[in-house]
Amino acid sequence: MAPMAASASLFAFALLASSALASPIVSDLGNTNFLARRQSSTSVSTPLGTAKGFADGAGVRFAVSYGSAARWAESIVATSWQLPNNATDPSKMPLLCPQSSVDASEYAEDCLSAVLYVPSSVTSDSNAPTLLWIHGGSFNSGGLTNPGLDGMQLAQTTQSIVVVIQYRLSALGFMAPNGAMNLAVKDVVTSMKFLQIVLPSFGGGASKITLAGQSSGGNMIRALLAAPSASSLFQSAVIHSDPMDYGFLTGSVQSLLQNNFNSLLNCSSIDTACLNSMSLSDILNASDQQFGNAFTIDASATQSEPMRPVNDGTFITTTLNDQSDFPRVAKPILLSTVKNEAAATTYVAEPSFLSTSGYQQFVDWFYPQPKAQDLLASSFYSVPLLADGTAQDARVPLEQMGTDGIWRCAIWTFARSWAANGGKAFVGEYVLGSHYPFNDGVAFCQENSSVCHQDDIYIVFGTAPSPTSSQRALIAEVQARYKAFLHTGNPNPTSGGYATWDAATSTDIPALLLGGSGLVSAGACAIDFWGRKIPYDYQLWHD
């Protein structure tokens, strides 16, 4: 596949922009004041040894190393229960996986850690479901201490065990010099194998794991849905804001990118001693160069997720889109987006009013032809006139274009395919959220009517700071639907008076408004527009 000129989309760096705006990763789990609560030690006997936890009135939190891995080797399941990073204090949260966005004191290469939130409502004989949360961050940043990821309230409300994990990031997870692929994805497999061993000791069902994740965490889940060897390890999935427009990397593109990364190292790709002696600082520097330049080697790398899951044909065996035969599927899935997914990118790239002519230049520059021309000609993304005859700020249709193309419509197309091949897919859109710290630098995202990328996280976990009555109502609804889904595979609670959430069909997406009433208007996500008249990036980039 030949590289395309420039970036195929203004929004190819959408998630990168969001990450770049981020405040430093915090270790206090957002605004929940988790560590300040009254706590006492609690121990649980597991097949791997005694688990020492830290308790409060709502339950007990257990930090653990779920696996280990030599540098650029596949991870293996832990054979004993160990606190992360050689800690002796069970209240201590794990260090992050190596990433250049934080100080070196905050990360460790030995980082395959998890935190289990076990509520008081789950007892030893509960056989409770488990929600396994996979954090986002463009596969380049973040961890289980991202703001708001205190899982105790969510666990208590859903009567489940909530587990938040972290996995190897950037080059350490996706750019093994020897060509090994998908190491980070296999880290998640390792975590699930570990959980199957220990969950019954905490009152969890070993076979009742539901994967959930946001942004690149959602992409990770999609990769696991495409990996037959992982299928038996989880029962269902919840995917938030996955940029499905990008698709997986192909093997040929990964090879190009791997060759480039290897050229940035002062070691031969087969000199294990040299590679193992490299400092994390040098590896992160090379990784950052790769992250910033990969899209110039091949546009399908994107500026947002240049190191991501690869359709390698052995572990990941399908594209899960129309670039290969879509497999028969059975797992129920929840798929959601937020109203303004592309806002951070749009309003940072163009911080002031955008004229109609400027809008046309943006689209012409960042999309290939004839895609750009067809988008500009569409009524979906025209620049309307205001009452006084002047043109509206063109950032409004530009943001909608990015939201539709990268996230919303690509996810709707995926849902139709999932339904057509035997699975149930429930689709929703958050039109109410809670402003997430990583969007603090974007004025648009602070407006009450905006729901930007990541603004659904506080809602799901019930950790919104000073929630309004509307936010509290949405938290209650979302967690009631999560509870129903975790226990039954259907997000419709038997009580609460919530609207019926119908599954998608091969032709119809009854997408539920989350934080509103009724269904989402299809608009540009109609079956005959995105993916047919307007190609997704993966349709342009496939081998």
XYZ file of N, CA and C in Angstrom, residues 170-299:
390
model
N 2.964 2.468 23.848
C 3.809 2.945 22.752
C 4.786 1.863 22.278
N 6.052 2.205 22.098
C 6.983 1.254 21.483
C 7.179 0.001 22.310
N 7.109 0.109 23.635
C 7.289 -1.073 24.470
C 6.140 -2.063 24.300
N 4.989 -1.581 23.877
C 3.843 -2.453 23.688
C 3.555 -2.826 22.248
N 4.137 -2.065 21.287
C 3.750 -2.270 19.892
C 4.912 -2.280 18.898
N 6.147 -2.082 19.339
C 7.260 -1.961 18.397
C 8.435 -2.841 18.809
N 8.208 -4.100 19.059
C 9.300 -5.003 19.416
C 10.288 -5.090 18.256
N 11.563 -4.808 18.485
C 12.536 -4.821 17.379
C 12.594 -6.139 16.614
N 12.268 -7.246 17.288
C 12.299 -8.538 16.599
C 11.049 -8.799 15.772
N 10.128 -7.849 15.732
C 8.935 -7.980 14.908
C 7.737 -8.583 15.597
N 7.842 -8.951 16.862
C 6.683 -9.470 17.585
C 5.602 -8.395 17.662
N 4.371 -8.774 17.362
C 3.290 -7.796 17.259
C 2.283 -7.951 18.394
N 1.588 -6.866 18.647
C 0.420 -6.863 19.549
C 0.746 -7.265 20.984
N 1.941 -6.920 21.451
C 2.302 -7.291 22.818
C 1.352 -6.660 23.835
N 0.976 -5.411 23.612
C 0.084 -4.742 24.564
C -1.292 -5.381 24.590
N -1.769 -5.790 23.430
C -3.072 -6.464 23.371
C -2.993 -7.787 24.131
N -1.901 -8.478 23.988
C -1.726 -9.749 24.700
C -1.560 -9.540 26.197
N -1.116 -8.341 26.614
C -1.098 -8.040 28.046
C -2.504 -8.116 28.625
N -3.487 -7.623 27.881
C -4.873 -7.684 28.359
C -5.331 -9.132 28.460
N -4.927 -9.951 27.508
C -5.226 -11.387 27.585
C -4.623 -11.975 28.853
N -3.394 -11.598 29.149
C -2.750 -12.073 30.379
C -3.551 -11.673 31.604
N -4.054 -10.441 31.615
C -4.842 -9.987 32.767
C -6.116 -10.801 32.924
N -6.762 -11.136 31.815
C -7.987 -11.937 31.902
C -7.699 -13.351 32.394
N -6.606 -13.924 31.961
C -6.233 -15.260 32.444
C -5.954 -15.227 33.945
N -5.295 -14.179 34.400
C -5.048 -14.018 35.830
C -6.368 -13.901 36.587
N -7.272 -13.086 36.074
C -8.543 -12.881 36.764
C -9.354 -14.164 36.840
N -9.314 -14.974 35.804
C -10.054 -16.235 35.849
C -9.591 -17.110 37.012
N -8.332 -16.996 37.367
C -7.803 -17.782 38.493
C -8.287 -17.233 39.826
N -8.274 -15.908 39.987
C -8.478 -15.333 41.325
C -9.892 -14.822 41.588
N -10.674 -14.540 40.550
C -11.990 -13.926 40.784
C -12.882 -14.720 41.736
N -12.956 -16.061 41.627
C -13.840 -16.789 42.556
C -13.510 -16.542 44.026
N -12.263 -16.242 44.339
C -11.891 -15.976 45.726
C -12.513 -14.682 46.251
N -12.873 -13.798 45.344
C -13.476 -12.515 45.730
C -14.990 -12.499 45.527
N -15.553 -13.640 45.097
C -16.987 -13.699 44.837
C -17.364 -13.453 43.401
N -16.378 -13.451 42.507
C -16.645 -13.223 41.085
C -16.700 -14.511 40.304
N -17.498 -14.499 39.235
C -17.559 -15.646 38.344
C -16.400 -15.631 37.369
N -15.669 -16.723 37.278
C -14.479 -16.764 36.425
C -14.807 -16.554 34.956
N -16.012 -16.913 34.548
C -16.377 -16.816 33.135
C -17.286 -15.629 32.844
N -17.374 -14.685 33.766
C -18.343 -13.589 33.620
C -17.643 -12.234 33.539
N -16.640 -12.151 32.680
C -15.895 -10.906 32.491
C -16.477 -10.128 31.315
N -16.759 -8.863 31.525
C -17.144 -7.943 30.464
C -16.028 -6.913 30.306
N -15.532 -6.770 29.098
C -14.520 -5.761 28.814
C -15.190 -4.418 28.582
N -14.597 -3.351 29.094
C -15.088 -2.001 28.841
C -13.885 -1.081 28.712
N -13.988 -0.095 27.831
C -12.882 0.828 27.667
C -13.268 1.995 26.796
N -12.451 3.054 26.871
C -12.743 4.297 26.172
C -11.604 4.665 25.232
N -11.941 5.159 24.046
C -10.984 5.636 23.058
C -10.045 4.508 22.641
N -8.728 4.639 22.843
C -7.844 3.535 22.467
C -8.137 2.293 23.301
N -8.713 2.472 24.503
C -9.175 1.307 25.255
C -10.278 0.575 24.518
N -11.155 1.314 23.849
C -12.175 0.694 23.005
C -11.567 0.011 21.801
N -10.547 0.633 21.211
C -9.826 0.021 20.094
C -9.209 -1.297 20.533
N -8.655 -1.315 21.749
C -8.074 -2.548 22.291
C -9.129 -3.647 22.364
N -10.326 -3.297 22.806
C -11.393 -4.293 22.914
C -11.784 -4.803 21.535
N -11.861 -3.898 20.565
C -12.181 -4.338 19.197
C -11.131 -5.322 18.701
N -9.867 -5.082 19.035
C -8.818 -6.028 18.648
C -9.039 -7.388 19.294
N -9.471 -7.402 20.551
C -9.719 -8.667 21.234
C -10.945 -9.370 20.677
N -11.916 -8.607 20.192
C -13.063 -9.210 19.513
C -12.645 -9.860 18.197
N -11.522 -9.412 17.645
C -11.010 -9.960 16.389
C -9.961 -11.041 16.605
N -9.749 -11.427 17.855
C -8.737 -12.435 18.193
C -9.425 -13.703 18.690
N -9.560 -14.719 17.866
C -10.282 -15.929 18.278
C -9.739 -16.564 19.555
N -8.434 -16.495 19.775
C -7.860 -17.146 20.954
C -8.245 -16.450 22.256
N -8.774 -15.210 22.171
C -9.187 -14.487 23.373
C -10.674 -14.620 23.645
N -11.411 -15.197 22.722
C -12.875 -15.161 22.790
C -13.441 -15.810 24.043
N -12.837 -16.882 24.498
C -13.382 -17.601 25.649
C -13.124 -16.896 26.969
N -12.358 -15.824 26.946
C -11.946 -15.173 28.189
C -12.915 -14.082 28.647
N -13.846 -13.669 27.805
C -14.798 -12.638 28.209
C -16.138 -12.884 27.531
N -17.208 -12.383 28.167
C -18.553 -12.694 27.701
C -19.206 -11.584 26.890
N -18.781 -10.337 27.073
C -19.421 -9.207 26.409
C -18.474 -8.027 26.437
N -18.872 -6.927 25.783
C -17.967 -5.789 25.679
C -18.734 -4.479 25.641
N -18.098 -3.446 26.197
C -18.631 -2.089 26.179
C -17.549 -1.192 25.595
N -17.837 -0.564 24.462
C -16.838 0.220 23.741
C -17.281 1.676 23.685
N -16.485 2.557 24.295
C -16.745 3.992 24.288
C -15.778 4.696 23.327
N -16.315 5.438 22.379
C -15.527 6.387 21.572
C -14.309 5.768 20.902
N -14.457 4.620 20.328
C -13.383 3.980 19.566
C -13.293 4.659 18.194
N -12.118 5.166 17.796
C -11.974 5.769 16.466
C -11.900 4.704 15.377
N -13.020 4.086 15.099
C -13.046 2.929 14.195
C -12.694 3.279 12.759
N -12.768 4.560 12.404
C -12.406 4.995 11.064
C -10.990 4.567 10.684
N -10.089 4.458 11.657
C -8.695 4.139 11.348
C -8.483 2.674 10.972
N -9.287 1.769 11.535
C -9.039 0.351 11.337
C -7.782 -0.103 12.065
N -7.474 -1.394 11.955
C -6.212 -1.900 12.474
C -5.099 -1.582 11.482
N -3.866 -1.563 11.949
C -2.744 -1.494 11.023
C -2.631 -2.803 10.254
N -2.188 -2.730 9.019
C -1.927 -3.943 8.253
C -0.516 -4.434 8.553
N -0.276 -5.697 8.249
C 1.048 -6.256 8.476
C 2.125 -5.546 7.683
N 1.810 -5.148 6.443
C 2.817 -4.492 5.610
C 3.167 -3.109 6.136
N 2.161 -2.372 6.620
C 2.446 -1.056 7.195
C 3.229 -1.204 8.502
N 2.849 -2.178 9.313
C 3.592 -2.416 10.550
C 5.056 -2.702 10.258
N 5.323 -3.437 9.195
C 6.707 -3.744 8.830
C 7.470 -2.474 8.482
N 6.823 -1.576 7.729
C 7.460 -0.296 7.407
C 7.760 0.499 8.676
N 6.776 0.562 9.548
C 6.942 1.314 10.777
C 7.997 0.678 11.682
N 8.024 -0.650 11.705
C 9.004 -1.344 12.535
C 10.421 -1.060 12.051
N 10.608 -1.079 10.743
C 11.933 -0.794 10.190
C 12.375 0.614 10.570
N 11.447 1.549 10.539
C 11.792 2.921 10.910
C 12.162 3.002 12.389
N 11.359 2.352 13.236
C 11.671 2.401 14.669
C 13.028 1.774 14.954
N 13.304 0.641 14.331
C 14.590 -0.015 14.568
C 15.765 0.889 14.178
N 15.537 1.714 13.163
C 16.608 2.621 12.729
C 16.889 3.715 13.750
N 15.961 3.932 14.666
C 16.139 4.951 15.698
C 16.901 4.423 16.911
N 17.146 3.124 16.944
C 17.830 2.503 18.075
C 19.312 2.335 17.767
N 20.115 2.401 18.786
C 21.548 2.183 18.606
C 21.916 0.729 18.858
N 20.999 -0.154 18.520
C 21.202 -1.589 18.707
C 20.672 -2.323 17.483
N 21.283 -3.439 17.189
C 20.729 -4.333 16.184
C 19.435 -4.952 16.715
N 18.519 -5.230 15.821
C 17.235 -5.803 16.242
C 17.381 -7.200 16.829
N 18.537 -7.832 16.635
C 18.741 -9.178 17.182
C 19.754 -9.181 18.324
N 20.231 -7.993 18.709
C 21.205 -7.902 19.806
C 20.437 -7.714 21.112
N 20.002 -8.821 21.696
C 19.162 -8.768 22.892
C 19.864 -8.076 24.049
N 21.148 -8.334 24.214
C 21.882 -7.721 25.317
C 21.884 -6.207 25.196
N 22.113 -5.716 23.992
C 22.114 -4.267 23.764
C 20.734 -3.677 24.002
N 19.705 -4.332 23.472
C 18.336 -3.834 23.627
C 17.920 -3.816 25.091
N 18.302 -4.832 25.825
C 17.939 -4.909 27.240
C 18.689 -3.886 28.087
N 19.835 -3.433 27.607
C 20.616 -2.464 28.370
C 20.218 -1.018 28.066
N 19.381 -0.817 27.061
C 18.945 0.542 26.732
C 18.181 1.153 27.903
N 18.395 2.420 28.139
C 17.656 3.109 29.195
C 16.228 3.365 28.732
N 15.323 3.422 29.702
C 13.943 3.753 29.357
C 13.860 5.124 28.713
N 14.704 6.040 29.132
C 14.705 7.373 28.539
C 15.009 7.314 27.050
N 16.007 6.512 26.666
C 16.348 6.392 25.249
C 15.225 5.720 24.469
N 14.601 4.716 25.062
C 13.497 4.037 24.379
C 12.317 4.992 24.196
N 12.002 5.769 25.230
C 10.896 6.709 25.121
C 11.195 7.810 24.112
N 12.428 8.244 24.037
C 12.788 9.240 23.025
C 12.575 8.694 21.620
N 13.025 7.466 21.397
C 12.810 6.838 20.086
C 11.318 6.641 19.826
N 10.590 6.253 20.858
C 9.147 6.048 20.721
C 8.439 7.346 20.362
N 8.841 8.443 20.994
C 8.227 9.734 20.685
C 8.518 10.166 19.253
N 9.730 9.902 18.786
C 10.037 10.202 17.385
C 9.152 9.384 16.454
N 8.975 8.117 16.800
C 8.121 7.252 15.999
C 6.687 7.760 16.000
N 6.206 8.141 17.181
C 4.829 8.620 17.307
C 4.614 9.855 16.433
N 5.593 10.756 16.438
C 5.419 12.001 15.708
C 5.597 11.888 14.216
N 6.351 10.896 13.758
C 6.703 10.830 12.332
C 6.081 9.674 11.574
N 5.422 8.757 12.268
C 4.939 7.544 11.602
C 3.994 7.845 10.443
N 3.142 8.881 10.594
C 2.164 9.153 9.536
C 2.839 9.627 8.246
N 4.095 10.127 8.341
C 4.802 10.526 7.118
C 5.368 9.320 6.394
N 5.515 8.214 7.092
C 5.967 6.973 6.470
C 4.806 6.301 5.759
N 3.665 6.290 6.415
C 2.441 5.795 5.808
C 1.271 6.471 6.504
N 0.388 7.090 5.733
C -0.699 7.887 6.309
C -1.636 7.060 7.171
